[in-house]
PDB file of C-alpha atoms in Angstrom:
ATOM      1  CA  UNK A  27       0.000   0.000   0.000  1.00 84.00           C
ATOM      2  CA  UNK A  28       2.798   2.454   0.863  1.00 89.00           C
ATOM      3  CA  UNK A  29       4.467   1.745  -2.480  1.00 91.00           C
ATOM      4  CA  UNK A  30       1.291   2.776  -4.262  1.00 91.00           C
ATOM      5  CA  UNK A  31       0.984   5.967  -2.214  1.00 93.00           C
ATOM      6  CA  UNK A  32       4.672   6.772  -2.823  1.00 93.00           C
ATOM      7  CA  UNK A  33       4.058   6.518  -6.572  1.00 90.00           C
ATOM      8  CA  UNK A  34       1.457   9.344  -6.425  1.00 91.00           C
ATOM      9  CA  UNK A  35       1.677  10.956  -2.987  1.00 94.00           C
ATOM     10  CA  UNK A  36       0.156  14.317  -3.899  1.00 94.00           C
ATOM     11  CA  UNK A  37      -2.928  12.656  -5.367  1.00 94.00           C
ATOM     12  CA  UNK A  38      -3.380  10.833  -2.084  1.00 96.00           C
ATOM     13  CA  UNK A  39      -2.894  13.919   0.123  1.00 95.00           C
ATOM     14  CA  UNK A  40      -5.069  16.157  -2.035  1.00 96.00           C
ATOM     15  CA  UNK A  41      -7.731  13.455  -1.868  1.00 97.00           C
ATOM     16  CA  UNK A  42      -7.560  13.351   1.935  1.00 97.00           C
ATOM     17  CA  UNK A  43      -7.597  17.139   2.054  1.00 97.00           C
ATOM     18  CA  UNK A  44     -10.721  17.307  -0.097  1.00 97.00           C
ATOM     19  CA  UNK A  45     -12.408  14.735   2.127  1.00 98.00           C
ATOM     20  CA  UNK A  46     -11.543  16.914   5.121  1.00 98.00           C
ATOM     21  CA  UNK A  47     -12.883  20.060   3.435  1.00 97.00           C
ATOM     22  CA  UNK A  48     -16.117  18.299   2.495  1.00 97.00           C
ATOM     23  CA  UNK A  49     -16.661  16.916   5.990  1.00 98.00           C
ATOM     24  CA  UNK A  50     -15.854  20.281   7.589  1.00 97.00           C
ATOM     25  CA  UNK A  51     -18.273  22.111   5.279  1.00 96.00           C
ATOM     26  CA  UNK A  52     -20.928  19.491   5.992  1.00 96.00           C
ATOM     27  CA  UNK A  53     -20.570  19.961   9.740  1.00 97.00           C
ATOM     28  CA  UNK A  54     -20.870  23.767   9.424  1.00 95.00           C
ATOM     29  CA  UNK A  55     -24.337  24.259   7.959  1.00 92.00           C
ATOM     30  CA  UNK A  56     -24.296  28.055   8.319  1.00 92.00           C
ATOM     31  CA  UNK A  57     -20.779  28.665   7.008  1.00 94.00           C
ATOM     32  CA  UNK A  58     -21.880  30.739   4.018  1.00 94.00           C
ATOM     33  CA  UNK A  59     -24.249  33.645   4.663  1.00 93.00           C
ATOM     34  CA  UNK A  60     -24.014  35.616   1.415  1.00 91.00           C
ATOM     35  CA  UNK A  61     -25.768  36.138  -0.963  1.00 91.00           C
ATOM     36  CA  UNK A  62     -29.133  35.263   0.539  1.00 89.00           C
ATOM     37  CA  UNK A  63     -30.335  33.597  -2.658  1.00 90.00           C
ATOM     38  CA  UNK A  64     -27.303  31.300  -2.894  1.00 91.00           C
ATOM     39  CA  UNK A  65     -26.484  30.568   0.737  1.00 91.00           C
ATOM     40  CA  UNK A  66     -28.976  27.708   1.124  1.00 94.00           C
ATOM     41  CA  UNK A  67     -27.520  25.950  -1.915  1.00 94.00           C
ATOM     42  CA  UNK A  68     -23.931  26.629  -0.833  1.00 94.00           C
ATOM     43  CA  UNK A  69     -24.589  25.196   2.632  1.00 95.00           C
ATOM     44  CA  UNK A  70     -26.342  22.103   1.262  1.00 95.00           C
ATOM     45  CA  UNK A  71     -24.784  18.809   2.414  1.00 96.00           C
ATOM     46  CA  UNK A  72     -25.050  17.381  -1.109  1.00 96.00           C
ATOM     47  CA  UNK A  73     -22.645  20.067  -2.347  1.00 95.00           C
ATOM     48  CA  UNK A  74     -20.263  19.294   0.509  1.00 96.00           C
ATOM     49  CA  UNK A  75     -20.356  15.602  -0.325  1.00 97.00           C
ATOM     50  CA  UNK A  76     -19.043  16.375  -3.819  1.00 97.00           C
ATOM     51  CA  UNK A  77     -15.743  17.203  -2.121  1.00 98.00           C
ATOM     52  CA  UNK A  78     -15.854  13.978  -0.114  1.00 98.00           C
ATOM     53  CA  UNK A  79     -16.594  11.852  -3.187  1.00 98.00           C
ATOM     54  CA  UNK A  80     -13.940  13.567  -5.323  1.00 97.00           C
ATOM     55  CA  UNK A  81     -11.379  13.265  -2.527  1.00 97.00           C
ATOM     56  CA  UNK A  82     -12.178   9.622  -1.802  1.00 98.00           C
ATOM     57  CA  UNK A  83     -11.938   8.846  -5.500  1.00 97.00           C
ATOM     58  CA  UNK A  84      -8.481  10.442  -5.709  1.00 96.00           C
ATOM     59  CA  UNK A  85      -7.233   8.671  -2.582  1.00 96.00           C
ATOM     60  CA  UNK A  86      -8.574   5.309  -3.747  1.00 96.00           C
ATOM     61  CA  UNK A  87      -7.105   5.856  -7.219  1.00 95.00           C
ATOM     62  CA  UNK A  88      -3.630   5.852  -5.675  1.00 94.00           C
ATOM     63  CA  UNK A  89      -4.322   2.464  -4.080  1.00 94.00           C
ATOM     64  CA  UNK A  90      -5.839   0.845  -7.184  1.00 92.00           C
ATOM     65  CA  UNK A  91      -3.730  -1.730  -9.014  1.00 86.00           C
ATOM     66  CA  UNK A  92      -5.361  -0.843 -12.327  1.00 87.00           C
ATOM     67  CA  UNK A  93      -5.517   2.942 -12.158  1.00 87.00           C
ATOM     68  CA  UNK A  94      -5.724   4.631 -15.509  1.00 90.00           C
ATOM     69  CA  UNK A  95      -4.401   7.996 -16.699  1.00 90.00           C
ATOM     70  CA  UNK A  96      -7.840   8.867 -18.074  1.00 91.00           C
ATOM     71  CA  UNK A  97      -9.478   8.501 -14.667  1.00 92.00           C
ATOM     72  CA  UNK A  98      -6.610  10.488 -13.135  1.00 92.00           C
ATOM     73  CA  UNK A  99      -7.231  13.355 -15.551  1.00 92.00           C
ATOM     74  CA  UNK A 100     -10.980  13.317 -14.894  1.00 94.00           C
ATOM     75  CA  UNK A 101     -10.395  13.429 -11.136  1.00 95.00           C
ATOM     76  CA  UNK A 102      -7.874  16.253 -11.370  1.00 95.00           C
ATOM     77  CA  UNK A 103     -10.244  18.317 -13.514  1.00 95.00           C
ATOM     78  CA  UNK A 104     -13.098  17.684 -11.060  1.00 96.00           C
ATOM     79  CA  UNK A 105     -10.862  18.599  -8.101  1.00 97.00           C
ATOM     80  CA  UNK A 106      -9.671  21.780  -9.832  1.00 97.00           C
ATOM     81  CA  UNK A 107     -13.247  22.791 -10.629  1.00 97.00           C
ATOM     82  CA  UNK A 108     -14.491  22.160  -7.085  1.00 98.00           C
ATOM     83  CA  UNK A 109     -11.565  23.926  -5.455  1.00 98.00           C
ATOM     84  CA  UNK A 110     -11.795  26.849  -7.902  1.00 97.00           C
ATOM     85  CA  UNK A 111     -15.495  27.299  -7.213  1.00 97.00           C
ATOM     86  CA  UNK A 112     -14.932  27.135  -3.451  1.00 97.00           C
ATOM     87  CA  UNK A 113     -12.019  29.578  -3.604  1.00 98.00           C
ATOM     88  CA  UNK A 114     -13.907  32.101  -5.745  1.00 97.00           C
ATOM     89  CA  UNK A 115     -17.023  31.855  -3.589  1.00 96.00           C
ATOM     90  CA  UNK A 116     -14.986  32.295  -0.404  1.00 96.00           C
ATOM     91  CA  UNK A 117     -13.171  35.276  -1.899  1.00 97.00           C
ATOM     92  CA  UNK A 118     -16.448  36.956  -2.905  1.00 96.00           C
ATOM     93  CA  UNK A 119     -17.933  36.137   0.489  1.00 93.00           C
ATOM     94  CA  UNK A 120     -14.916  37.632   2.267  1.00 96.00           C
ATOM     95  CA  UNK A 121     -14.852  40.702   0.009  1.00 96.00           C
ATOM     96  CA  UNK A 122     -18.540  41.519   0.519  1.00 95.00           C
ATOM     97  CA  UNK A 123     -19.128  40.517   4.137  1.00 94.00           C
ATOM     98  CA  UNK A 124     -15.633  40.735   5.610  1.00 94.00           C
ATOM     99  CA  UNK A 125     -16.130  37.331   7.219  1.00 93.00           C
ATOM    100  CA  UNK A 126     -12.885  35.368   7.610  1.00 95.00           C
ATOM    101  CA  UNK A 127     -12.594  32.820   4.819  1.00 96.00           C
ATOM    102  CA  UNK A 128      -9.609  30.613   3.919  1.00 96.00           C
ATOM    103  CA  UNK A 129      -9.684  31.675   0.261  1.00 96.00           C
ATOM    104  CA  UNK A 130      -5.916  32.213   0.081  1.00 97.00           C
ATOM    105  CA  UNK A 131      -4.989  28.714   1.253  1.00 95.00           C
ATOM    106  CA  UNK A 132      -7.687  27.177  -0.919  1.00 96.00           C
ATOM    107  CA  UNK A 133      -6.344  29.204  -3.849  1.00 96.00           C
ATOM    108  CA  UNK A 134      -2.910  27.689  -3.260  1.00 96.00           C
ATOM    109  CA  UNK A 135      -4.420  24.186  -3.183  1.00 95.00           C
ATOM    110  CA  UNK A 136      -6.303  24.973  -6.400  1.00 96.00           C
ATOM    111  CA  UNK A 137      -3.098  26.156  -8.083  1.00 96.00           C
ATOM    112  CA  UNK A 138      -1.314  23.003  -6.988  1.00 94.00           C
ATOM    113  CA  UNK A 139      -4.094  20.781  -8.368  1.00 95.00           C
ATOM    114  CA  UNK A 140      -3.911  22.635 -11.696  1.00 94.00           C
ATOM    115  CA  UNK A 141      -0.116  22.251 -11.812  1.00 93.00           C
ATOM    116  CA  UNK A 142      -0.450  18.561 -10.939  1.00 92.00           C
ATOM    117  CA  UNK A 143      -3.006  18.121 -13.719  1.00 89.00           C
ATOM    118  CA  UNK A 144      -0.767  19.926 -16.206  1.00 88.00           C
ATOM    119  CA  UNK A 145       2.220  17.772 -15.292  1.00 85.00           C
ATOM    120  CA  UNK A 146       0.241  14.551 -15.146  1.00 79.00           C
ATOM    121  CA  UNK A 147       1.974  12.102 -17.445  1.00 65.00           C
ATOM    122  CA  UNK A 148       0.216   9.089 -18.870  1.00 54.00           C
ATOM    123  CA  UNK A 149       3.350   6.983 -18.657  1.00 50.00           C
ATOM    124  CA  UNK A 150       3.874   7.607 -14.946  1.00 48.00           C
ATOM    125  CA  UNK A 151       0.241   7.551 -13.913  1.00 44.00           C
ATOM    126  CA  UNK A 152      -0.505   4.092 -15.272  1.00 46.00           C
ATOM    127  CA  UNK A 153       0.210   1.063 -13.128  1.00 48.00           C
ATOM    128  CA  UNK A 154      -0.945  -2.457 -13.729  1.00 48.00           C
ATOM    129  CA  UNK A 155      -0.160  -5.781 -12.082  1.00 47.00           C
ATOM    130  CA  UNK A 156       3.090  -6.217 -14.034  1.00 45.00           C
ATOM    131  CA  UNK A 157       4.625  -2.843 -13.144  1.00 46.00           C
ATOM    132  CA  UNK A 158       7.308  -2.114 -10.562  1.00 47.00           C
ATOM    133  CA  UNK A 159       4.831  -0.530  -8.159  1.00 46.00           C
ATOM    134  CA  UNK A 160       3.307  -3.880  -7.227  1.00 44.00           C
ATOM    135  CA  UNK A 161       6.523  -5.824  -6.752  1.00 40.00           C
TER     136      UNK A 161
END
């Protein structure tokens, strides 16, 4: 298991981080207060669970013997989209209401996910039963 995580450690840690963000957002039902028309949707547990599902998928991808580059790319795009949306919404929320929001740190995570997606190489992302990772 550690060999698989060592092959793609940032995928694993970003996955765990997204799970943590999703759980934290789910536990804080009144986190977003602005704008009134969007706050109920933004605080919805189903939206929060998107982070949990995307994060779990990334973490499990690192442990899968038959992970594919295509699924890696899909997950990285989904993670970048979710983190971008969260970062932009937190920034707008902070700018309008002045409420403390971690938009800077989430922006850094977003940038890292985008860089990881850009550098994602099909040859290094693929691992099957006959590759070095499983030996």
